[in-house]
Coordinates of N, CA and C in Angstrom, one line a residue:
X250 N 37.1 70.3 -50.2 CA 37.8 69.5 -51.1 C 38.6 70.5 -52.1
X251 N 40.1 70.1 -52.2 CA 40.6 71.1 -53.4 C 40.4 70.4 -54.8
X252 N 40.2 71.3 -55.4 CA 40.1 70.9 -56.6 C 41.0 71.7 -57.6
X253 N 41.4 70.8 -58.8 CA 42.5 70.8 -59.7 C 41.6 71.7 -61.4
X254 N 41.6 72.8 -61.4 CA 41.1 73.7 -62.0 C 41.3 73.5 -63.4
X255 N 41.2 73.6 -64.7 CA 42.2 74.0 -65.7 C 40.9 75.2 -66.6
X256 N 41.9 76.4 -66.8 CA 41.0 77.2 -67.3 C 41.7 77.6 -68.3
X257 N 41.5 77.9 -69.5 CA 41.4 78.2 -70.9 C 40.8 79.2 -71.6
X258 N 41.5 80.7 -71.2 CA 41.3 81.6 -72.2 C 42.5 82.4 -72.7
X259 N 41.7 83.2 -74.2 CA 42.9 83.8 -74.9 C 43.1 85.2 -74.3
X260 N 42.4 85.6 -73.5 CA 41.7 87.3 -72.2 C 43.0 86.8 -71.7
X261 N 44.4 87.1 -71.1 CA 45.0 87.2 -69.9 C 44.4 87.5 -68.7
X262 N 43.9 89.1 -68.8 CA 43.2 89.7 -67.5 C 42.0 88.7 -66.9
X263 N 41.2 88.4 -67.8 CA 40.0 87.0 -67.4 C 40.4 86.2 -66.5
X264 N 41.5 85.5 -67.8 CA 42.2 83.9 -67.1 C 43.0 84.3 -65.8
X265 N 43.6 85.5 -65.7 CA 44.4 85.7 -64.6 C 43.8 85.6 -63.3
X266 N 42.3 86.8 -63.4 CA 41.7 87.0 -62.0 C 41.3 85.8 -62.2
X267 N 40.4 85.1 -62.8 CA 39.9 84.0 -62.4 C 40.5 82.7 -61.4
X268 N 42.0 82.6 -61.9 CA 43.1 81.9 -61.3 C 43.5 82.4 -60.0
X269 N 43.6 83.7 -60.1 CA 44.1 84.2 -58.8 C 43.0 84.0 -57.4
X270 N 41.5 84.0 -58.0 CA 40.5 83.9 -57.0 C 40.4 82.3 -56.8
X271 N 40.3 81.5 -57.3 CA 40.4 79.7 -57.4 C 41.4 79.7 -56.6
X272 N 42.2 80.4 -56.8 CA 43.6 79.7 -55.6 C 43.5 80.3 -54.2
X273 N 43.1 81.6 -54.6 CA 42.2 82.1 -53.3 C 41.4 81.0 -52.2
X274 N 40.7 80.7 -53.1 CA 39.9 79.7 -52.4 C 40.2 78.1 -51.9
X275 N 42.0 78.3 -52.5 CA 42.6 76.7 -52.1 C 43.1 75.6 -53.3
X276 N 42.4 76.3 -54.2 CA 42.2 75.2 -55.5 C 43.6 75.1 -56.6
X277 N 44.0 74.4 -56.7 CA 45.0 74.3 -57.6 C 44.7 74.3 -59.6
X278 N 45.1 75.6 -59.6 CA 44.5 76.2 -61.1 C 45.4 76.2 -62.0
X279 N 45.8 75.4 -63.4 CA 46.1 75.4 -64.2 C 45.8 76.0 -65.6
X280 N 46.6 77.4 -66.5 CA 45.7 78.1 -67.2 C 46.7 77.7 -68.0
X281 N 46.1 78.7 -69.3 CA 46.5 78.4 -70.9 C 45.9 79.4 -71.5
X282 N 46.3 79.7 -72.9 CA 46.1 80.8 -73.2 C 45.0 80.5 -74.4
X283 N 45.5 79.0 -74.9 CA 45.1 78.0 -75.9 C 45.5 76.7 -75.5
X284 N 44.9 75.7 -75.9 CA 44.6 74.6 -75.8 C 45.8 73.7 -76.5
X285 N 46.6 74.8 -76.7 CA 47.6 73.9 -77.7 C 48.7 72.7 -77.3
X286 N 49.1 72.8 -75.8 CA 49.4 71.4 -75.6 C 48.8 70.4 -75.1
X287 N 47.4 70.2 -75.6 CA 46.7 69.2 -75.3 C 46.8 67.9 -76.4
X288 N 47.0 66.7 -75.9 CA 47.0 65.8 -76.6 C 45.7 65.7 -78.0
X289 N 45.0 66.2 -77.0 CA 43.3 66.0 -78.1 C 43.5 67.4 -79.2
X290 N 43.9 68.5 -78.9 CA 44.2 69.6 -79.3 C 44.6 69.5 -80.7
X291 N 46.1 68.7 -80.3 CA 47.0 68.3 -81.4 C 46.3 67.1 -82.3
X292 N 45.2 66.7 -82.2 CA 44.5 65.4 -83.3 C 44.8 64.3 -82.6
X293 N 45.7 64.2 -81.4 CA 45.4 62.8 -80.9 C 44.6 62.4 -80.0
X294 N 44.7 61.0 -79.9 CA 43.8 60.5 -78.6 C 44.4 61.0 -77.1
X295 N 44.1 60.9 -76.1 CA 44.3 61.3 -74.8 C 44.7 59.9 -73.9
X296 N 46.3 60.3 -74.1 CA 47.3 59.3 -73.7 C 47.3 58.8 -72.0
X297 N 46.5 59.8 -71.2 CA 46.8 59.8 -70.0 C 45.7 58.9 -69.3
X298 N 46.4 58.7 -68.0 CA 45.6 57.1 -67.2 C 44.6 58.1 -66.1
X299 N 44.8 59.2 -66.0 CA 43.7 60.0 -64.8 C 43.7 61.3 -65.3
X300 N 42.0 61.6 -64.8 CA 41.8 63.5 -65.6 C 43.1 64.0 -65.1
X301 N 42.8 65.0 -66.2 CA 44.3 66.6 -66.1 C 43.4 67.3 -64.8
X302 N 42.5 67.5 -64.7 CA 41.2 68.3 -63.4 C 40.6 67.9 -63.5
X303 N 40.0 68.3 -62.5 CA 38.2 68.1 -61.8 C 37.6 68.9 -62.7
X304 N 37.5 70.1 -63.3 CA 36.7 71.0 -64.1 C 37.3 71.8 -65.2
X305 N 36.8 72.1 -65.5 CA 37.5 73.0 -67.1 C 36.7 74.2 -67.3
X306 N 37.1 75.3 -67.3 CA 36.5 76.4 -67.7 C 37.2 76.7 -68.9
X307 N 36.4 77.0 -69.6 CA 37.3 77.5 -71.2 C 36.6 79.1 -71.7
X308 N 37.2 79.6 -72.3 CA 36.3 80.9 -73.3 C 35.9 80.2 -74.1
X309 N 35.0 80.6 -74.9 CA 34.1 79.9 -76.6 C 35.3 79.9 -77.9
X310 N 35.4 81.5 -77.6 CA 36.1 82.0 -78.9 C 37.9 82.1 -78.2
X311 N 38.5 80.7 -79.1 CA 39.9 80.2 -78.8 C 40.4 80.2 -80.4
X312 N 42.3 80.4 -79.9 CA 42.7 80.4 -81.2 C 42.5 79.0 -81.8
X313 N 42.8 79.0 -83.7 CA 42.2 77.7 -83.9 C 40.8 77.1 -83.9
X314 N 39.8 77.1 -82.9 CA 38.9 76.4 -82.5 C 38.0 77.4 -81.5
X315 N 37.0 76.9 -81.5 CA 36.0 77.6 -80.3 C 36.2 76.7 -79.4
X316 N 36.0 77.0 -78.1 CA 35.7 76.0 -76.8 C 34.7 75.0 -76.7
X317 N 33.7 74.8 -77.6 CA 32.9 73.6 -77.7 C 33.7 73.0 -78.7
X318 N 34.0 73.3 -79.7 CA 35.1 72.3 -80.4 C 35.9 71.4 -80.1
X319 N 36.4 72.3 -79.0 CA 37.4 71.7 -78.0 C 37.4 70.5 -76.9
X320 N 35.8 70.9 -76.9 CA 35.2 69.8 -75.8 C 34.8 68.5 -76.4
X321 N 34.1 68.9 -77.6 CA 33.8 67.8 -78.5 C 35.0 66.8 -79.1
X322 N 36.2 67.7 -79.2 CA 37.2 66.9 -79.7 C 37.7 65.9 -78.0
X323 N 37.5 66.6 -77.1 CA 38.0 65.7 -75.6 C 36.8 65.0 -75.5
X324 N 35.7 64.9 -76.1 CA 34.7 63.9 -75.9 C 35.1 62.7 -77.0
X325 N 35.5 63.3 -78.2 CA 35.6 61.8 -78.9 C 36.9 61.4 -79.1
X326 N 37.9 62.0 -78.3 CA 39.0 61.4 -78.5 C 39.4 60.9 -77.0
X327 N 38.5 60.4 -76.1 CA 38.8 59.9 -75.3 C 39.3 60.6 -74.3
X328 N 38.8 61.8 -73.7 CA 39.9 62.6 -72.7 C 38.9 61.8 -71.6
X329 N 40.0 61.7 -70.4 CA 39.6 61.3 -68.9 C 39.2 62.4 -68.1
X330 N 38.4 63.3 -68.4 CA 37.5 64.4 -67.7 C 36.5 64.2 -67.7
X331 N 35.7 64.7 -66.5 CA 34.4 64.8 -66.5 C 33.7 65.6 -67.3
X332 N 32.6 65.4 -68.4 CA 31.9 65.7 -69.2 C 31.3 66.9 -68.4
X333 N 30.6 66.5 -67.5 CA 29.9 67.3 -67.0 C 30.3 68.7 -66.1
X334 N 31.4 68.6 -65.6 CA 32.2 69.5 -65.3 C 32.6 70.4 -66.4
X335 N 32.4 70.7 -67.2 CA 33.1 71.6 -68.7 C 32.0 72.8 -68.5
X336 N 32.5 74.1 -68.3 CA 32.5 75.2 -68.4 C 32.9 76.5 -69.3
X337 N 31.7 76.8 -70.7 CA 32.4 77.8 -71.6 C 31.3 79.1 -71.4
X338 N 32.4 80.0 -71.4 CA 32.3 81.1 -71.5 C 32.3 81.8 -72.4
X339 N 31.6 83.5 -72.7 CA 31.8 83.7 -73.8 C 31.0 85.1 -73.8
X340 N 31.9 86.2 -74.3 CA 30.9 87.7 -73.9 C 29.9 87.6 -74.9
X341 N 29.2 86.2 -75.5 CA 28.0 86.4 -76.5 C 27.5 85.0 -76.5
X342 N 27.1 84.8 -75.0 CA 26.4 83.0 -75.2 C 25.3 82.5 -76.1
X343 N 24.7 84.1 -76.7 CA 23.1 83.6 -77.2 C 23.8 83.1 -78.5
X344 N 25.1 83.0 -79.1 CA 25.5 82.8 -80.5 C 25.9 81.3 -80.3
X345 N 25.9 81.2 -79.4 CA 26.5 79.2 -79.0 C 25.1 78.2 -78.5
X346 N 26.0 76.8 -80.1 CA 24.8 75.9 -80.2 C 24.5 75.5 -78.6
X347 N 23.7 76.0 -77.9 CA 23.4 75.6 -76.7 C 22.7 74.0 -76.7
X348 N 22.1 73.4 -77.8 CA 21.7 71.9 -77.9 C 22.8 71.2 -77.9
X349 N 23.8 71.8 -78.5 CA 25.1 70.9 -78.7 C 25.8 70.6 -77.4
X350 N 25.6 72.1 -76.9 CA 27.0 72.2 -75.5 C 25.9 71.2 -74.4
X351 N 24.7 71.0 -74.1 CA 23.9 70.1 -73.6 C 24.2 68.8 -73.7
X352 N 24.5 68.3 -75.3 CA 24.4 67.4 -75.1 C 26.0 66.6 -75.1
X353 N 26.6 67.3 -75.1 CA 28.2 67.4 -74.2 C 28.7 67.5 -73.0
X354 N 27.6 68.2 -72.1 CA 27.8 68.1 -70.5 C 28.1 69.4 -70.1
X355 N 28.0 70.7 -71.3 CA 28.4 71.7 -70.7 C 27.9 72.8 -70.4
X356 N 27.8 73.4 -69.3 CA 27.4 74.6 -69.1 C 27.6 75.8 -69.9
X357 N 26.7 76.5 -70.8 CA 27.4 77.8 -71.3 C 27.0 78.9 -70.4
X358 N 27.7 79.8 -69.8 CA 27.6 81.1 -69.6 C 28.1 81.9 -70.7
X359 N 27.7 83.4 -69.9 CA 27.4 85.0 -70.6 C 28.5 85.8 -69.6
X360 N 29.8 86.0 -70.2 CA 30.9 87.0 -69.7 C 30.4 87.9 -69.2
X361 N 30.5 89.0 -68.3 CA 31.7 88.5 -67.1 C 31.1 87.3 -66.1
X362 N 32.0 86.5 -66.1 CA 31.3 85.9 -64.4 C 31.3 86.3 -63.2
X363 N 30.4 86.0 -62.7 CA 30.4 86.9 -60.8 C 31.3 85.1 -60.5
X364 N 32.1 85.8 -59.5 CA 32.9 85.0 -58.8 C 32.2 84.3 -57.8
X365 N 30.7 84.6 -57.3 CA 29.5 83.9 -56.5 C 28.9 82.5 -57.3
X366 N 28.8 82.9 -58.7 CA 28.2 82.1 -59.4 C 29.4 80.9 -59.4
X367 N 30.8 80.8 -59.6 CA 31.7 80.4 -60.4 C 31.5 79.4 -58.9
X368 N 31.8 80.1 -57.4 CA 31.6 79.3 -56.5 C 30.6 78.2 -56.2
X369 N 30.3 78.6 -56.7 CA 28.3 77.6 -57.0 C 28.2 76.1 -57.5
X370 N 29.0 77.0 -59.1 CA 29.2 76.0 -60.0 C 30.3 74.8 -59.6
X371 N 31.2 75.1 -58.6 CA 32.7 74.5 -58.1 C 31.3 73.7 -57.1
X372 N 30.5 74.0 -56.0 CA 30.3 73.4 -55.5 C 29.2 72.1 -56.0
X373 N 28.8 71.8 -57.1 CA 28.0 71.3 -57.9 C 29.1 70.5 -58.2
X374 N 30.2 71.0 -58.8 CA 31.5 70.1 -59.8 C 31.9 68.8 -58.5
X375 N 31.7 69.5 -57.1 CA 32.4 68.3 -56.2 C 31.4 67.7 -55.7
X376 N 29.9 67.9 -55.9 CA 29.0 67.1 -54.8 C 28.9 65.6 -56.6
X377 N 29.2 66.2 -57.9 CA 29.3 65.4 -58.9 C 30.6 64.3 -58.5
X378 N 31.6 64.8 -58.1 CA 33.0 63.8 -57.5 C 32.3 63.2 -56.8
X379 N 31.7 63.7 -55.7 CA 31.9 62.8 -54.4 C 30.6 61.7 -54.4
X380 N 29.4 62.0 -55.8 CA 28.7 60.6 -55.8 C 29.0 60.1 -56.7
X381 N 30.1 60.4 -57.4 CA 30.6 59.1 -58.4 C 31.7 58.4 -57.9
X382 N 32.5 58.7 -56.8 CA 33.0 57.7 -56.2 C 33.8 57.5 -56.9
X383 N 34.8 58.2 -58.3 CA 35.4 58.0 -58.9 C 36.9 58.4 -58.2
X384 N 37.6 57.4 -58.0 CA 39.5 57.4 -57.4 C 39.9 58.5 -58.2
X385 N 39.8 58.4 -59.3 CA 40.6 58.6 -60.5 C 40.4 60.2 -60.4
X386 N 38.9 60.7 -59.9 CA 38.4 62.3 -60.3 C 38.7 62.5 -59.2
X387 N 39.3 61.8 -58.1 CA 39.6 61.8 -56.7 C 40.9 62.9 -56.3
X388 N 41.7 61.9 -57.3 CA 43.0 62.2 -57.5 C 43.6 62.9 -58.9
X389 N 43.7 63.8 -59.8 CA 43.7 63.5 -60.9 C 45.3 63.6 -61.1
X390 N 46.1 63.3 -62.7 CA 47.1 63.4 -62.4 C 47.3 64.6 -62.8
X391 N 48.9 64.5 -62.8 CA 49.9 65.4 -62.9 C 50.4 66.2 -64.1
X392 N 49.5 66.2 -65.2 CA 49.4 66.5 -66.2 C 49.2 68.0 -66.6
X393 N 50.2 68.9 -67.3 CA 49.4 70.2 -66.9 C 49.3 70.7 -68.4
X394 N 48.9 71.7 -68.8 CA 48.3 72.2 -70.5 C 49.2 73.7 -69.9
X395 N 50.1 74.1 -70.7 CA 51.0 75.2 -70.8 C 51.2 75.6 -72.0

């Protein structure tokens, strides 16, 4: 199953290889450096009818906002993503409210990632698609964060 990536750090070299190995593997990956053309980003609600991806990887420490900020603000402003698919990273996870990112849906990792693990975690993100039966996580749209 390909899956529609969006990954979120302010590292180029991070966000790059990480993109370049995702697509390696088939997956259509959308990065950013910041979060800044996201609807939820900008203080609004999330205008769109189907997720931007299947998963979200982000860094912690983003301009503006940390990466759980970020998720919190897509949780209460309505973003059409899977909770549970949200992935933050961060070269200092022991400093991140881990009760919080829990009860948000999100995995925290400890920088660097092994690209074994990240596989792992992709294959978790789709056996989550494929028992929710969800069209919508099926398909997502065409929405990209630049």
């Amino acid at each position: 199953m390909k899956l529609k990536i969006v990954i979120i750090d302010d590292e180029e070299s991070i966000r790059d290889s990480l993109a370049w190995y995702l697509e390696d593997l088939g997956h259509e990956v959308i990065t950013a450096a910041e979060p800044s053309s996201c609807e939820i980003y900008q203080g609004d609600r999330c205008s769109q009818q189907q997720p931007c991806g299947h998963a979200l990887i982000t860094d912690y420490h983003l301009p503006q906002m940390t990466g759980l900020e970020f998720v919190e603000a897509m949780t209460q402003r309505g973003c059409k993503g899977i909770t549970a698919n949200k992935l933050i990273m961060s070269g200092n996870a022991n400093a991140i409210d881990r009760h919080r990112a829990e009860q948000l849906g999100c995995l925290v990792v400890q920088k660097p990632l092994r690209f074994a693990f990240v596989e792992r975690w992709l294959e978790e993100v789709k056996k989550r698609i494929n028992t929710q039966g969800c069209t919508a996580c099926d398909e997502p749209g065409d929405v990209s964060i630049t």
